mmCIF file of C-alpha atoms in Angstrom:
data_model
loop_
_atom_site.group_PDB
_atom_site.id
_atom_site.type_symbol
_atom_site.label_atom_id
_atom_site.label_comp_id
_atom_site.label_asym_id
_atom_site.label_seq_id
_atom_site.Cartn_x
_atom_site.Cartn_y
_atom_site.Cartn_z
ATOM 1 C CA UNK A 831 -44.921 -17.936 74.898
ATOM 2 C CA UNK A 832 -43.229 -19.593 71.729
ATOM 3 C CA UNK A 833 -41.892 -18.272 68.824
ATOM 4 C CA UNK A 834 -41.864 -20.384 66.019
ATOM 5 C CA UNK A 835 -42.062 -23.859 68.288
ATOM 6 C CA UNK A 836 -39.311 -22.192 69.762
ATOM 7 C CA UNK A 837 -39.167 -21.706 74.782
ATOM 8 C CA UNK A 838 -39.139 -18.046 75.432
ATOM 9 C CA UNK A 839 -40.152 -18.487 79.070
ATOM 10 C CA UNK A 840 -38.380 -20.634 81.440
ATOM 11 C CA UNK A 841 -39.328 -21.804 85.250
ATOM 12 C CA UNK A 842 -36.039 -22.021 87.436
ATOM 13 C CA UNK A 843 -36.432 -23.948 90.624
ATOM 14 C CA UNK A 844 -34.002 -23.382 93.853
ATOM 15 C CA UNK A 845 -33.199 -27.366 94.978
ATOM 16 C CA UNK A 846 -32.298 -25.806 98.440
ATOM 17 C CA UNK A 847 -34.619 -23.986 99.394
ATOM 18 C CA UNK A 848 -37.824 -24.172 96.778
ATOM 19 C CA UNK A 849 -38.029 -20.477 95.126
ATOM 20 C CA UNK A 850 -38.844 -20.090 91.702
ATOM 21 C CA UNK A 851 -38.124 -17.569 89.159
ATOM 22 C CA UNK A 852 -39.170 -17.270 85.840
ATOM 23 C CA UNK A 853 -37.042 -15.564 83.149
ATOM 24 C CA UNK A 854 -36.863 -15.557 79.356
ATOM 25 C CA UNK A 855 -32.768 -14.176 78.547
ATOM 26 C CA UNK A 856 -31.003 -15.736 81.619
ATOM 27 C CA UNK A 857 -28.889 -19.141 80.911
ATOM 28 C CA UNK A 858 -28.237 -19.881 84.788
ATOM 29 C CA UNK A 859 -29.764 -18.084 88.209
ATOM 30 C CA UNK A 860 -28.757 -17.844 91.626
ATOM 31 C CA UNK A 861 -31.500 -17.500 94.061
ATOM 32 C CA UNK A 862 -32.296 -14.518 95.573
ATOM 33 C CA UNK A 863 -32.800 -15.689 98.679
ATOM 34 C CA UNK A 864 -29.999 -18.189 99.510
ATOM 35 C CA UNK A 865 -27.911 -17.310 96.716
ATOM 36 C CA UNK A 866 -27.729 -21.754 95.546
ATOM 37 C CA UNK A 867 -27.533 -22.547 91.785
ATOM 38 C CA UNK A 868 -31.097 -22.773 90.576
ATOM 39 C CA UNK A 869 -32.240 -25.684 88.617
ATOM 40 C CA UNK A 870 -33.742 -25.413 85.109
ATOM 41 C CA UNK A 871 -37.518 -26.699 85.236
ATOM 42 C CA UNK A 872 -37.719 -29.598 82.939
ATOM 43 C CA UNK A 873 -41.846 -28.457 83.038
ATOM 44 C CA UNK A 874 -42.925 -25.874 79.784
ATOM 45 C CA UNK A 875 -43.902 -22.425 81.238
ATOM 46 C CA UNK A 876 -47.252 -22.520 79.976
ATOM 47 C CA UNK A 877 -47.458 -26.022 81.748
ATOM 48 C CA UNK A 878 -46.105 -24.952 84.779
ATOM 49 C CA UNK A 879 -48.793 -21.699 84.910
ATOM 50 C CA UNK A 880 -52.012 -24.099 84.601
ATOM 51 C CA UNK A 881 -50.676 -26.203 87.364
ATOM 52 C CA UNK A 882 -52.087 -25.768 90.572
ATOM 53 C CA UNK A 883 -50.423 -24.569 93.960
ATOM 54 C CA UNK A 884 -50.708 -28.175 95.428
ATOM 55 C CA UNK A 885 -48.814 -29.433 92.241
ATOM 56 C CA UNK A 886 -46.540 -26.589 91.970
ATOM 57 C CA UNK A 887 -45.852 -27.708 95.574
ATOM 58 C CA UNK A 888 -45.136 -31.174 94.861
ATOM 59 C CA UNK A 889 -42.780 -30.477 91.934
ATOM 60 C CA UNK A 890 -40.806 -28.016 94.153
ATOM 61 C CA UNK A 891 -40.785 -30.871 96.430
ATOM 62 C CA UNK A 892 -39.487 -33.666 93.878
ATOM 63 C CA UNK A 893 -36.721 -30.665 92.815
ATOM 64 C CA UNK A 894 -35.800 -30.538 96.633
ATOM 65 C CA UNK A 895 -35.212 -34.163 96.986
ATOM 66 C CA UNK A 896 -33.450 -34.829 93.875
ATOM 67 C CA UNK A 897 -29.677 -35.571 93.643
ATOM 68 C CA UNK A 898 -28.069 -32.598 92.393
ATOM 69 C CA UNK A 899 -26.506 -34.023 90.144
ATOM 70 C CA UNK A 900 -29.479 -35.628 88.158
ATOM 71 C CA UNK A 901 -30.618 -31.695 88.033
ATOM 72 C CA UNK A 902 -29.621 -29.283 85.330
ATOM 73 C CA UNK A 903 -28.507 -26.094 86.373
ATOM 74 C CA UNK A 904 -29.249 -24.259 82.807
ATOM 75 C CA UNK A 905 -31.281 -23.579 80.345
ATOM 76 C CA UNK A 906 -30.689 -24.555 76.916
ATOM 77 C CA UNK A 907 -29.501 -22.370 74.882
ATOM 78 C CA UNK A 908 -32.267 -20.591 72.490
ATOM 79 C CA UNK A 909 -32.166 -18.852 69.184
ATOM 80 C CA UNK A 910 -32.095 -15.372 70.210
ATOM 81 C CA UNK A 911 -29.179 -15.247 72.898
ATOM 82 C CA UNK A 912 -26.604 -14.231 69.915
ATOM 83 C CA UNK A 913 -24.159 -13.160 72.689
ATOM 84 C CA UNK A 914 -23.697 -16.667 73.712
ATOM 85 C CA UNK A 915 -23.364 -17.755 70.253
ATOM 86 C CA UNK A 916 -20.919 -15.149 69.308
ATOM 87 C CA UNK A 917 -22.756 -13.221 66.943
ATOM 88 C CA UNK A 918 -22.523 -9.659 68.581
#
């Protein structure tokens, strides 16, 4: 989903214990079930939703064993959040 070249889908991946989440407005998550800082999915959306469930698997895995802090805990920040920005 893009709008004008422009992310409006992003895949968040808990380093702890390996849910993901996908979400368009949020800048940072907390997972729902162990309530650790989620880690922004350096994979596209559209990428990640071709991928199969033995290499959605294996980048949940690679996210697991990374060092934490070689991860990125949010998302950059897009055109539309004018909150964050300070527009509103």
């Amino acid at each position: 989903l893009y709008v004008e070249d422009k992310k409006m889908m992003y895949v968040f991946i808990c380093p702890k214990c390996g849910h993901t989440r996908m979400v368009s407005l949020l800048r940072e998550l907390t997972c729902t079930r162990c309530n650790s800082a989620m880690a922004n999915c350096e994979i596209d959306f559209l990428d990640w939703v071709d991928l199969g469930l033995k290499e959605r698997e294996k980048l949940i895995h690679f996210y697991q064993q990374a060092d934490p802090k070689d991860l990125c805990f949010y998302r950059p920040m897009p055109f539309y959040d004018h909150w964050e920005r300070g527009y509103w």
